[in-house]
Coordinates of N, CA and C in Angstrom, one line a residue:
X1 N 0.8 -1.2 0.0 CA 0.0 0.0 0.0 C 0.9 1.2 0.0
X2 N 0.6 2.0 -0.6 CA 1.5 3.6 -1.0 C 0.5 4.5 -0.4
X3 N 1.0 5.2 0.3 CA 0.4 6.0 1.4 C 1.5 7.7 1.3
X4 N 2.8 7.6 0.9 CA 3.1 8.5 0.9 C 3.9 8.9 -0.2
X5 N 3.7 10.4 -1.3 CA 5.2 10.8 -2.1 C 5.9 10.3 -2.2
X6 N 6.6 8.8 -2.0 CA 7.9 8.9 -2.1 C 8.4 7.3 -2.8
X7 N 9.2 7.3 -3.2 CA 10.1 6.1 -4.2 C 10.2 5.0 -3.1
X8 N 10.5 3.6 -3.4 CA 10.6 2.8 -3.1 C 12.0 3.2 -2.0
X9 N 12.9 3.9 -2.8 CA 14.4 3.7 -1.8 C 14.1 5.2 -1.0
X10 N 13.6 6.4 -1.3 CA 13.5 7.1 0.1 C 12.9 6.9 1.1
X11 N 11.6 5.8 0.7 CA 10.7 5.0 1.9 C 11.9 4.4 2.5
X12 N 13.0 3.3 2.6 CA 13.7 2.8 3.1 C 14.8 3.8 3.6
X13 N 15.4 4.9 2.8 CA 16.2 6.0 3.8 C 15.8 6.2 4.8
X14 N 14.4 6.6 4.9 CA 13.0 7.4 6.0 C 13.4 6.4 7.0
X15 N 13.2 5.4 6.4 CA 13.0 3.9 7.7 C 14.6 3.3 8.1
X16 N 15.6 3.8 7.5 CA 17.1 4.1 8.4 C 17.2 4.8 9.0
X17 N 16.8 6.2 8.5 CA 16.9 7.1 9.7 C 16.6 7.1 10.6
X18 N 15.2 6.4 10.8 CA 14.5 6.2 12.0 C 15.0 5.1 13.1
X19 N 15.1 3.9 12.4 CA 15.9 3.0 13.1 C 17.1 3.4 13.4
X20 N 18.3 3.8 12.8 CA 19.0 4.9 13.7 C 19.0 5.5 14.7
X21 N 18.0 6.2 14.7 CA 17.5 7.1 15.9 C 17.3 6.2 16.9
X22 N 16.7 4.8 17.0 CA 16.4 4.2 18.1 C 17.6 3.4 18.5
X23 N 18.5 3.3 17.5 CA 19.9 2.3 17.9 C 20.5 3.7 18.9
X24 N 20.5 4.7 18.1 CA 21.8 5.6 19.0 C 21.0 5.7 20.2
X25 N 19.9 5.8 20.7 CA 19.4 6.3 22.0 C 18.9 4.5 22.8
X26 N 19.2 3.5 22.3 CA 19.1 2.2 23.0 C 20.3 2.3 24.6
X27 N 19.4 1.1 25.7 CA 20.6 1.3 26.5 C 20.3 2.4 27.3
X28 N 21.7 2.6 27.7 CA 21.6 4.1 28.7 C 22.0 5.2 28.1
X29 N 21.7 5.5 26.9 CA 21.9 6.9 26.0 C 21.0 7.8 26.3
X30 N 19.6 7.6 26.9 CA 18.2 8.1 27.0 C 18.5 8.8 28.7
X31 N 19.5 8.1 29.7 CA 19.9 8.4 30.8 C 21.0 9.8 30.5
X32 N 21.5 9.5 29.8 CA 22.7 10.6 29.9 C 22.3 12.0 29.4
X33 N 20.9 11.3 28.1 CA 20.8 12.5 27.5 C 19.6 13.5 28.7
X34 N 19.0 13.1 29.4 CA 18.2 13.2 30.8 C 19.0 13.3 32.2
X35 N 20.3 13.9 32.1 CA 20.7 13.6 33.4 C 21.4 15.6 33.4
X36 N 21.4 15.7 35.0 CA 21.2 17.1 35.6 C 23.0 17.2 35.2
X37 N 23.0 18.2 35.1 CA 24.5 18.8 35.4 C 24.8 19.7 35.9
X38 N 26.3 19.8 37.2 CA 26.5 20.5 38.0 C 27.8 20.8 37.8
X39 N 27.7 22.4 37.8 CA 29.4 23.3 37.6 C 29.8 24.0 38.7
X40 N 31.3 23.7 38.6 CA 31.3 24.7 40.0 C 31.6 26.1 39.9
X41 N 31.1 26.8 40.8 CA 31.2 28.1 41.6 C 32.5 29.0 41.2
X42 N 32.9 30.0 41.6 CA 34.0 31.3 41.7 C 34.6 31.2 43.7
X43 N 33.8 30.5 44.4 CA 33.8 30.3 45.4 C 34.3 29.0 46.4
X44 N 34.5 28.0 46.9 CA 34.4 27.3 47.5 C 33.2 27.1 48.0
X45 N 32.5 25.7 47.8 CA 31.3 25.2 48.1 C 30.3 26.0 47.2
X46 N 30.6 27.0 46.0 CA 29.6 27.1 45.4 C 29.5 26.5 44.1
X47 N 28.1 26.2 43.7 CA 28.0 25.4 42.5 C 26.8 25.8 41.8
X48 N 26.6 25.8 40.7 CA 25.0 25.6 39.9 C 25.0 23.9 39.7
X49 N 23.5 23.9 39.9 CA 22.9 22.6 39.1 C 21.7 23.0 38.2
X50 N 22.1 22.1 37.6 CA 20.7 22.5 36.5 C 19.5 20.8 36.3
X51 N 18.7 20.6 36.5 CA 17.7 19.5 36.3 C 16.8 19.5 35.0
X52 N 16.9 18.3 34.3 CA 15.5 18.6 33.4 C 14.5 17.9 33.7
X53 N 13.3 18.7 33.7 CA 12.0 18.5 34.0 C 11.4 18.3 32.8
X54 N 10.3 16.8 33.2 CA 9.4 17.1 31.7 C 8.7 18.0 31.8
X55 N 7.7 18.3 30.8 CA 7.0 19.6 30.4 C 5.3 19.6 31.2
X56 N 5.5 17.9 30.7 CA 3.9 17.2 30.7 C 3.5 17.1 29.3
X57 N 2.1 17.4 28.9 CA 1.6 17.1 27.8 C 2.4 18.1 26.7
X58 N 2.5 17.7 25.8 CA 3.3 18.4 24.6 C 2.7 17.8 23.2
X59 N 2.7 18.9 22.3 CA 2.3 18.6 21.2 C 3.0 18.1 19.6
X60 N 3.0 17.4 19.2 CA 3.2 17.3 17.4 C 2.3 17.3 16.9
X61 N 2.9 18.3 15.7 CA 2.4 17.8 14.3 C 3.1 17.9 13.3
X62 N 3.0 16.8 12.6 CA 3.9 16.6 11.4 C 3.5 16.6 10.1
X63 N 4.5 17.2 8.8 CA 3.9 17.1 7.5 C 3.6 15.8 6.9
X64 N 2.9 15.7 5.3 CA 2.5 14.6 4.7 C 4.0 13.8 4.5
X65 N 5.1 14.8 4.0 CA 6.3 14.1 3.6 C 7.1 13.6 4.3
X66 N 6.9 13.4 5.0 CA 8.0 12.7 6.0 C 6.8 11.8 7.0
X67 N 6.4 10.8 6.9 CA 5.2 10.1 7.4 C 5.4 9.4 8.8
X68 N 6.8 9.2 9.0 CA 7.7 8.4 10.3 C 8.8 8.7 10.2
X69 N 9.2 9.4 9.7 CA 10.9 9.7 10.6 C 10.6 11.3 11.5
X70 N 10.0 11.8 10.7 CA 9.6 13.4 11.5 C 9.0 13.1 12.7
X71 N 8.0 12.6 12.7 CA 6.9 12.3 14.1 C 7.7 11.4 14.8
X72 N 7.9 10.4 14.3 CA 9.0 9.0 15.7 C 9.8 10.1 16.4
X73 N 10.9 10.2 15.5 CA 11.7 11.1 15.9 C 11.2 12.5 17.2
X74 N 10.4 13.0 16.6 CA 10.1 13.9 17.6 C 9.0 13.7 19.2
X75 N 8.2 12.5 19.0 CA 7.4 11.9 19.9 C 8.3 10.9 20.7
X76 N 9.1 10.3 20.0 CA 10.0 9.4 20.9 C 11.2 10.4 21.9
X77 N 11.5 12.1 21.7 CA 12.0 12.5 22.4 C 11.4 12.8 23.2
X78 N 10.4 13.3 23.3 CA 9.0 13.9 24.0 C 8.8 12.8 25.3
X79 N 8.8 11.4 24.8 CA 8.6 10.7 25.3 C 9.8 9.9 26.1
X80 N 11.2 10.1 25.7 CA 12.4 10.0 26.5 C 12.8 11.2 27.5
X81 N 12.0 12.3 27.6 CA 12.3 13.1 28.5 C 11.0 13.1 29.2
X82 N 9.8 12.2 29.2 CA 9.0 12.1 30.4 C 7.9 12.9 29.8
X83 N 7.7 13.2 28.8 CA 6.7 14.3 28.6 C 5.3 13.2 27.9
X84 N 4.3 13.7 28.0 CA 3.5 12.5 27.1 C 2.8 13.6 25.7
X85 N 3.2 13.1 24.6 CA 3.0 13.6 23.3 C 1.5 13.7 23.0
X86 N 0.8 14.1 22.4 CA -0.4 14.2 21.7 C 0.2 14.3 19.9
X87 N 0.0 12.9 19.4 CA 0.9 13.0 17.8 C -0.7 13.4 17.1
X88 N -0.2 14.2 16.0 CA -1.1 14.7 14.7 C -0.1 14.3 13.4
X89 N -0.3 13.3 12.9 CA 0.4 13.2 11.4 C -0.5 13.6 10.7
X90 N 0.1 14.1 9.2 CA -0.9 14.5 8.2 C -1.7 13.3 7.7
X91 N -3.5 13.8 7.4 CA -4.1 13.1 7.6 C -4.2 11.6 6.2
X92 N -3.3 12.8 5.0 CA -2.7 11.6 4.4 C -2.0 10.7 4.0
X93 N -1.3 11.0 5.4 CA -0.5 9.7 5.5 C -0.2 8.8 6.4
X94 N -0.9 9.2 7.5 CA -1.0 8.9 8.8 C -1.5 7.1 9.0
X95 N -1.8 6.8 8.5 CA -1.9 5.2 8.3 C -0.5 4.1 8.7
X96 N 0.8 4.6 7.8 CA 1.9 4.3 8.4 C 2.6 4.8 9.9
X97 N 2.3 6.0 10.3 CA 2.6 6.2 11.7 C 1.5 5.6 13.0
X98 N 0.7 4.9 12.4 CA -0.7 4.2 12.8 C 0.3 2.9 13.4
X99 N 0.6 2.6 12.1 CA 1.1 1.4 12.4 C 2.5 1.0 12.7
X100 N 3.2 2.1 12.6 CA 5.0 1.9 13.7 C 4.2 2.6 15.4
X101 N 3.2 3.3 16.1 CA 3.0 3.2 17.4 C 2.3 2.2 17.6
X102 N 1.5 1.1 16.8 CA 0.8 -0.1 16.9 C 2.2 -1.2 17.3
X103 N 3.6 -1.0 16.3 CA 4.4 -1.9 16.6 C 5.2 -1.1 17.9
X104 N 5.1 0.0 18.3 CA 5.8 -0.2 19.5 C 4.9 -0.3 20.6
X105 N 3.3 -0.6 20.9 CA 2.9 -0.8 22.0 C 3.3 -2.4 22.1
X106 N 3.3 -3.4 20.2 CA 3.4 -4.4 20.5 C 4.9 -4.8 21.5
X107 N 5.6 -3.8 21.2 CA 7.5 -3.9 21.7 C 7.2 -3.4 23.2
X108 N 5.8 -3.2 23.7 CA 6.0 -2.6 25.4 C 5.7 -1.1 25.6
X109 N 5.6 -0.3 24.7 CA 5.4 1.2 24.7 C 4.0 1.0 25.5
X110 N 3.2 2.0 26.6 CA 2.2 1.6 27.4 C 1.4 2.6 26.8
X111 N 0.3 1.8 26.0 CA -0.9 2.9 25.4 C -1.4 4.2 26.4
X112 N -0.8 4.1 27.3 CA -1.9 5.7 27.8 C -0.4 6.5 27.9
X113 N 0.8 6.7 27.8 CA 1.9 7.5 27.3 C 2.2 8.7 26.6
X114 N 1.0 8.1 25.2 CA 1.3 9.1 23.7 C -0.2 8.7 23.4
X115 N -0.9 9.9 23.2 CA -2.0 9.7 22.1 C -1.9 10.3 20.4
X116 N -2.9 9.3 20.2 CA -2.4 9.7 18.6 C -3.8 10.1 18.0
X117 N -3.9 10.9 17.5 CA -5.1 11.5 16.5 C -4.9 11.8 15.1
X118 N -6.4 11.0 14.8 CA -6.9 11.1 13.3 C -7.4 12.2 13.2
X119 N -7.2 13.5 12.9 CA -8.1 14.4 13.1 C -7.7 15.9 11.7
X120 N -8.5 16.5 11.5 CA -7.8 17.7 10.8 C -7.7 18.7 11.8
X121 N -7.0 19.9 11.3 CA -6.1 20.7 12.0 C -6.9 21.7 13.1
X122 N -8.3 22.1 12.7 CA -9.5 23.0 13.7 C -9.4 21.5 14.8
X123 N -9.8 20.8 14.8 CA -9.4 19.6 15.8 C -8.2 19.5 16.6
X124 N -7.3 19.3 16.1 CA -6.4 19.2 16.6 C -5.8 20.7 18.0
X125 N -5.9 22.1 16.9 CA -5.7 23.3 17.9 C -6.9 22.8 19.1
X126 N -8.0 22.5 18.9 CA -8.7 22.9 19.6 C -8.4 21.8 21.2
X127 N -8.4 20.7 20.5 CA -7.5 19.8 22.1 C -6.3 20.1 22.5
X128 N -5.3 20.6 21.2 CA -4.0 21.3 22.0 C -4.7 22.7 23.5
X129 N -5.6 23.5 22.8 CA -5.9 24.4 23.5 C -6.4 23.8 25.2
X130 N -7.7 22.8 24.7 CA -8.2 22.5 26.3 C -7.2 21.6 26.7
X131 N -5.9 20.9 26.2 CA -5.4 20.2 27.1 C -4.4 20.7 27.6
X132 N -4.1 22.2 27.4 CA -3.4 23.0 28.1 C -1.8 22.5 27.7
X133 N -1.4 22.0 26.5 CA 0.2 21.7 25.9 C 1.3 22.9 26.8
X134 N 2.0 22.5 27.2 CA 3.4 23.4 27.4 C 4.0 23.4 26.1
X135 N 4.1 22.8 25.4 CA 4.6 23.2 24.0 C 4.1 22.2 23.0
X136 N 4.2 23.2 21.4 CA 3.8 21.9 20.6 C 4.8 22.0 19.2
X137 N 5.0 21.5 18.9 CA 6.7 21.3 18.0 C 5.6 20.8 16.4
X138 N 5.8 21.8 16.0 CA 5.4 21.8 14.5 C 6.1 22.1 13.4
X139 N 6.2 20.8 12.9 CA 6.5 21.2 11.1 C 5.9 21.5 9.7
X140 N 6.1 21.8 9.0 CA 5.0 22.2 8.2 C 4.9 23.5 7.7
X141 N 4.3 24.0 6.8 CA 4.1 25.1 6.3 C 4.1 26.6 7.6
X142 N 4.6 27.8 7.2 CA 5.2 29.1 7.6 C 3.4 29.7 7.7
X143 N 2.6 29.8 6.8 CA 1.8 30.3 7.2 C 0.6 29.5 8.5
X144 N 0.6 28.0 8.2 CA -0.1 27.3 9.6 C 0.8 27.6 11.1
X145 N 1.9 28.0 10.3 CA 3.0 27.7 11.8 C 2.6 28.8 12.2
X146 N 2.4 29.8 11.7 CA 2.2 31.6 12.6 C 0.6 31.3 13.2
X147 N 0.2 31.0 12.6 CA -1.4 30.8 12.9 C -1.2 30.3 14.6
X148 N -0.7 28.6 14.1 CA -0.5 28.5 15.7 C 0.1 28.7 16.4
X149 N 1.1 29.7 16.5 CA 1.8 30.5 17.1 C 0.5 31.3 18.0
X150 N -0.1 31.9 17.2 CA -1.2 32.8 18.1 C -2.2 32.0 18.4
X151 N -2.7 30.8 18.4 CA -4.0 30.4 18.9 C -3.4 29.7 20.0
X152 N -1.9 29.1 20.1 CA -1.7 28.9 21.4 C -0.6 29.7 22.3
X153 N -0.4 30.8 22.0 CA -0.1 32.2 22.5 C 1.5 31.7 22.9
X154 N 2.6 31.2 21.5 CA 3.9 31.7 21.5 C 4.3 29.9 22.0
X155 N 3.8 29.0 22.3 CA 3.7 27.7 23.0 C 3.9 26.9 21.5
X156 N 5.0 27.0 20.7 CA 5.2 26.5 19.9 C 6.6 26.7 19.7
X157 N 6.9 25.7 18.9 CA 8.3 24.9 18.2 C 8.1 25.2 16.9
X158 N 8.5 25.9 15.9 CA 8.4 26.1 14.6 C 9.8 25.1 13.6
X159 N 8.9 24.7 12.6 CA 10.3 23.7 11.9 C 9.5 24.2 10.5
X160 N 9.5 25.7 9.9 CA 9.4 25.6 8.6 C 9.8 24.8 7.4
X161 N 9.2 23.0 6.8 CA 9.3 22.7 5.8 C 10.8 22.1 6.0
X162 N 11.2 22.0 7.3 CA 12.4 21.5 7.6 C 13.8 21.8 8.0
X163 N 13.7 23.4 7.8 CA 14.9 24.2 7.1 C 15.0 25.0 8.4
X164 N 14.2 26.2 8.6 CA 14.3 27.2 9.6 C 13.7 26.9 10.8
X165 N 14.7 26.6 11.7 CA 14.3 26.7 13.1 C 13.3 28.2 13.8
X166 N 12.5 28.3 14.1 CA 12.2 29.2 14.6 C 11.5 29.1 16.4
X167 N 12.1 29.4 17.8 CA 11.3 29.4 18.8 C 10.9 30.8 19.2
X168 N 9.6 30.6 19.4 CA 8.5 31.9 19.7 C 8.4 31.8 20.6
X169 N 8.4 32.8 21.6 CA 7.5 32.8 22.8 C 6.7 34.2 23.0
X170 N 5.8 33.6 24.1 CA 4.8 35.0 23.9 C 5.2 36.7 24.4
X171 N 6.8 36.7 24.5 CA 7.2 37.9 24.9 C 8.0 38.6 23.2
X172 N 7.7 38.2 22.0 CA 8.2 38.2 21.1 C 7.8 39.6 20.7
X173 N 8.7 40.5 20.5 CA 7.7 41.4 19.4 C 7.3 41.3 18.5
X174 N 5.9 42.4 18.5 CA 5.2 42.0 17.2 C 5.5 42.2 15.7
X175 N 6.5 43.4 16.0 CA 7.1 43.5 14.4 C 8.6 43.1 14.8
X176 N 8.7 42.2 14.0 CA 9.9 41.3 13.5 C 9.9 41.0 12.5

């Protein structure tokens, strides 16, 4: 079944990259990349620590073109730092990311963790909104990305189409 844009051999790139991603962080890689660090002081006995805390609920959404390496990738970190994801893949293609979180509840992933939604995009803001996301990491088009920038007031991760990083927050000015 063909579900997404893409040739027989970048479907299988897509699907190294991704398996990569879960070799490099197997083990205790997911420990180190989660662990506090502490520097010392100008002082004797002084020090900073720093701790990472999950966020709580956090959001994805991912484009049509990249069906499972974009979303794994970014729900599996969400989910190695304690956070529980709310995933939105695009709704045409979302079939295959159906079925790699179907194979990792089968590997032990615990269904109440990460929720995954079939839904279009007025859906989706609208449970990001009432479930109160601390953040929600979107890729995808520059003009949806600003949109949700303001409907969830700066509580976004911007990944324009792959290229430009952009983080907003709600102390941003307005002309920029």
């Amino acid at each position: 079944m063909r579900s997404a844009p893409k040739s027989r051999k970048q479907t299988e790139a897509e699907i190294s990259v991704t398996v990569d991603f879960f070799e490099n962080f197997c083990g205790d890689r997911v420990r180190f990349l989660a662990s506090s660090l502490r520097y010392p002081g100008d002082h004797q006995g002084q020090f900073t620590t720093t701790h990472r805390v999950p966020y709580g609920p956090v959001g994805v959404i991912t484009p049509f073109n990249f069906p499972i390496e974009i979303p794994v990738l970014q729900f599996m970190g969400a989910l190695f730092m304690g956070n529980k994801p709310i995933v939105k893949g695009d709704s045409r293609t979302s079939f295959p990311l159906e079925q790699w979180i179907r194979m990792l509840h089968h590997c032990g992933l615990p269904k109440e963790d990460m929720d995954f939604l079939h839904a279009d995009g007025p859906v989706m803001e609208k449970i990001l909104k009432k479930a109160d996301v601390k953040l929600t990491q979107f890729t995808g088009s520059s003009h949806i990305g600003e949109h949700l920038v303001k409907q969830l007031k700066g509580k976004v991760r911007l990944e324009d189409g792959g290229y430009d990083w952009k983080i907003l927050g709600p102390d941003v000015p307005k002309k920029q």
